[in-house]
CSV table of C-alpha atoms in Angstrom, one decimal:
chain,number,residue,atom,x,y,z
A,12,UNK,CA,108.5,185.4,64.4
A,13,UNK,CA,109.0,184.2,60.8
A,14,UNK,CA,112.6,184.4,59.7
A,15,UNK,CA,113.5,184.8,55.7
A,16,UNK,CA,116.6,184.5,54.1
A,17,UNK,CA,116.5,185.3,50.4
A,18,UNK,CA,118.9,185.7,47.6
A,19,UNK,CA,119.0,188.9,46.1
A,20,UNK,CA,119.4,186.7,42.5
A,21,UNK,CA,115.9,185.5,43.3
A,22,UNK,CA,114.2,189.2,43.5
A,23,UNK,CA,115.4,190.0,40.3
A,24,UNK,CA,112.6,190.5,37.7
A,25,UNK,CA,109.9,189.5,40.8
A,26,UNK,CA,107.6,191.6,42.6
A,27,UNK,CA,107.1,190.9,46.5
A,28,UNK,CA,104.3,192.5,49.2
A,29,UNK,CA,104.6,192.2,53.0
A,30,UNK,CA,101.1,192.6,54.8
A,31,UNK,CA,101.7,194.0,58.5
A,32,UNK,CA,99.7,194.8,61.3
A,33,UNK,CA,100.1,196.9,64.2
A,34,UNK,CA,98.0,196.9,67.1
A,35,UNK,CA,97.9,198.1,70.4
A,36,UNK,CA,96.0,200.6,73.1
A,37,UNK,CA,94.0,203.1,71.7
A,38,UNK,CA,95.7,206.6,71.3
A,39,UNK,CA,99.2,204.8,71.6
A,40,UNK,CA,102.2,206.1,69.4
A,41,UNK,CA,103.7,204.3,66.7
A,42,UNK,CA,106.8,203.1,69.0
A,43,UNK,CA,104.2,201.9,71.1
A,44,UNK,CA,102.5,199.8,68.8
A,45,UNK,CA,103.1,195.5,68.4
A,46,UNK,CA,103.7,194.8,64.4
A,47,UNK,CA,103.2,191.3,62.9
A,48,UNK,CA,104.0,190.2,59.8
A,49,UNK,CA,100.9,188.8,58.6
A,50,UNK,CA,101.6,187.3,55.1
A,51,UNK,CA,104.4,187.9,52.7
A,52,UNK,CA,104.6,186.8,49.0
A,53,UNK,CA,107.3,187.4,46.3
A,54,UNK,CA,106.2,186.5,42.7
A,55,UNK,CA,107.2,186.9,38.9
A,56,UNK,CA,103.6,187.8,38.0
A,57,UNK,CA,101.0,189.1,39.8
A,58,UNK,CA,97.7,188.0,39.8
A,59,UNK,CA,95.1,189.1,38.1
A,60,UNK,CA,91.5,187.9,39.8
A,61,UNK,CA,88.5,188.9,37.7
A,62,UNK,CA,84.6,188.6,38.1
A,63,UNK,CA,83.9,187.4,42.0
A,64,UNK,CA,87.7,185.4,42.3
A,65,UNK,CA,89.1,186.3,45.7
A,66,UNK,CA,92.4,185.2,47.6
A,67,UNK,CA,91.4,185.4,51.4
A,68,UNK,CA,94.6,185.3,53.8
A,69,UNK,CA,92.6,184.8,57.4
A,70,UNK,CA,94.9,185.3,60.2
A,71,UNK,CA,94.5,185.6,64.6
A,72,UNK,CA,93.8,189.4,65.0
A,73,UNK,CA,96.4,190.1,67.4
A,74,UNK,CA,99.1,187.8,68.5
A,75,UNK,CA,100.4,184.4,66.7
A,76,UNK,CA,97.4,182.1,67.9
A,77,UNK,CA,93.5,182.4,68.4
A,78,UNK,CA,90.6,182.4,66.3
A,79,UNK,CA,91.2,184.1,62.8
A,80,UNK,CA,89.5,187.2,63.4
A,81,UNK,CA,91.6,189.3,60.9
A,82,UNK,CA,91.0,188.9,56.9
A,83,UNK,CA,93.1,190.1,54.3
A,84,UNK,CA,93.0,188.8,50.6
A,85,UNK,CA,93.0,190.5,47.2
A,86,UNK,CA,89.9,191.1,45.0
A,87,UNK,CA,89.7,192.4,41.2
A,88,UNK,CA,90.2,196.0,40.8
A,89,UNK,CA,86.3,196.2,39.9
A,90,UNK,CA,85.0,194.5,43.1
A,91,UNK,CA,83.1,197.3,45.3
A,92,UNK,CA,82.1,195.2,48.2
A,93,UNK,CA,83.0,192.1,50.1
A,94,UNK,CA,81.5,190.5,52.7
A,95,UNK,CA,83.1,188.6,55.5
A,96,UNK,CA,81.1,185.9,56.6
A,97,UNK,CA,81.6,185.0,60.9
A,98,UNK,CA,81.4,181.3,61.9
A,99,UNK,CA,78.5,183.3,64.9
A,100,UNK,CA,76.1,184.1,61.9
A,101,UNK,CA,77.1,187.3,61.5
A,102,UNK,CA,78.8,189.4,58.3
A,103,UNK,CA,81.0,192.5,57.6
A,104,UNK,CA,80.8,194.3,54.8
A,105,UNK,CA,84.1,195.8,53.1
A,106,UNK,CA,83.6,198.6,50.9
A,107,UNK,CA,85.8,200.1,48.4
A,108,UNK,CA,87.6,203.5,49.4
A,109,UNK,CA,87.6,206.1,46.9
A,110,UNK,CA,91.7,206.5,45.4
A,111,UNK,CA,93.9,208.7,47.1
A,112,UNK,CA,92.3,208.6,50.5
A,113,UNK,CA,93.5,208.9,53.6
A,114,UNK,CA,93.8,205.8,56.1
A,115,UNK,CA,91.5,206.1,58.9
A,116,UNK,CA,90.1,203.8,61.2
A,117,UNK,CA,87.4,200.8,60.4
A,118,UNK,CA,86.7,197.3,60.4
A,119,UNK,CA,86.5,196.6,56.8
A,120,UNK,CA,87.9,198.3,53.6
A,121,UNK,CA,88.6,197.5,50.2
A,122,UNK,CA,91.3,199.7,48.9
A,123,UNK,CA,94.0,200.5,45.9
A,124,UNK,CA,97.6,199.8,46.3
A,125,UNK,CA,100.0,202.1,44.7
A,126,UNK,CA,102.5,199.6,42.5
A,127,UNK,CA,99.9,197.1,42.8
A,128,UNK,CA,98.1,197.3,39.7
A,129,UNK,CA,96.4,193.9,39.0
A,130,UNK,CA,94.3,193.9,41.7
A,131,UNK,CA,92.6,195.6,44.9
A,132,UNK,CA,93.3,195.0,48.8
A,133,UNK,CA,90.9,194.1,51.5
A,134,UNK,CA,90.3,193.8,55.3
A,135,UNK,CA,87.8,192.7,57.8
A,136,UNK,CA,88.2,192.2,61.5
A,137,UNK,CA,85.6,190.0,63.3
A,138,UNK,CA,82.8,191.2,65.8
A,139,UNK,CA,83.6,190.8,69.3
A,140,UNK,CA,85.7,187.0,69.3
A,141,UNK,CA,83.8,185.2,66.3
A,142,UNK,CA,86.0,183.3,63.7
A,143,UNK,CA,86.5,183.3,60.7
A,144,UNK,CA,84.0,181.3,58.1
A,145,UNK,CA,84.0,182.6,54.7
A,146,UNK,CA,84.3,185.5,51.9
A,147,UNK,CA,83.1,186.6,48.5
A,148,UNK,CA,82.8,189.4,46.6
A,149,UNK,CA,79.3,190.9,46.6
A,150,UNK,CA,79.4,193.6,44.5
């Protein structure tokens, strides 16, 4: 686990995000589930990707170590698809949720983030235990 220690002088005027997952058996209950911080970031701006930029975070789907099976990154607010390229040849496609709708399960989403105006969220989780290779905006 990642430990932090910040000023609270240094958060003034900045924005910050904390990506976490949880994971565990299927139909388990949230004080049943494992939670990882997977990336954290504290800023005075946010960015502002346009056209095809993308920020990819990959990270080990469960756990500290493995094969980066997990993407997360940001995309432009007009981006409707990415794909996620897998170092076995294959690709998952994220598309973008409609605003406002509920969480539900799947491998791959592009979605808004209420106070994060500048840009858009995605995920993708690898097929089966292929890695991580590469990802770009498609649409």
């Amino acid at each position: 686990m990642r430990r932090v220690v910040i000023n609270m002088h240094d958060l003034v005027g900045r924005s910050s995000c904390f990506v976490i997952r949880f994971y565990g058996p299927e139909g388990a209950t949230n004080d049943e589930l494992t939670s990882r911080l997977v990336d954290s970031a504290t800023t005075r701006t946010l960015s502002w990707p346009k056209g095809t930029e993308i920020e990819v975070v990959p990270q080990p789907l469960t756990g500290a170590d493995g094969p980066h099976r997990l993407v997360i990154g940001t995309v432009p607010t007009t981006a409707k698809q990415v794909a996620c390229h897998w170092k076995d040849g294959t690709t998952t496609l994220a598309d973008r949720a409609p605003d406002n709708t509920p969480v539900r399960g799947t491998n791959a989403v592009i979605r808004s983030v209420r106070g994060y105006p500048t840009a858009n969220w995605f995920a993708c989780a690898a097929p089966g235990s292929a890695a991580y290779e590469s990802a770009e905006v498609t649409k």
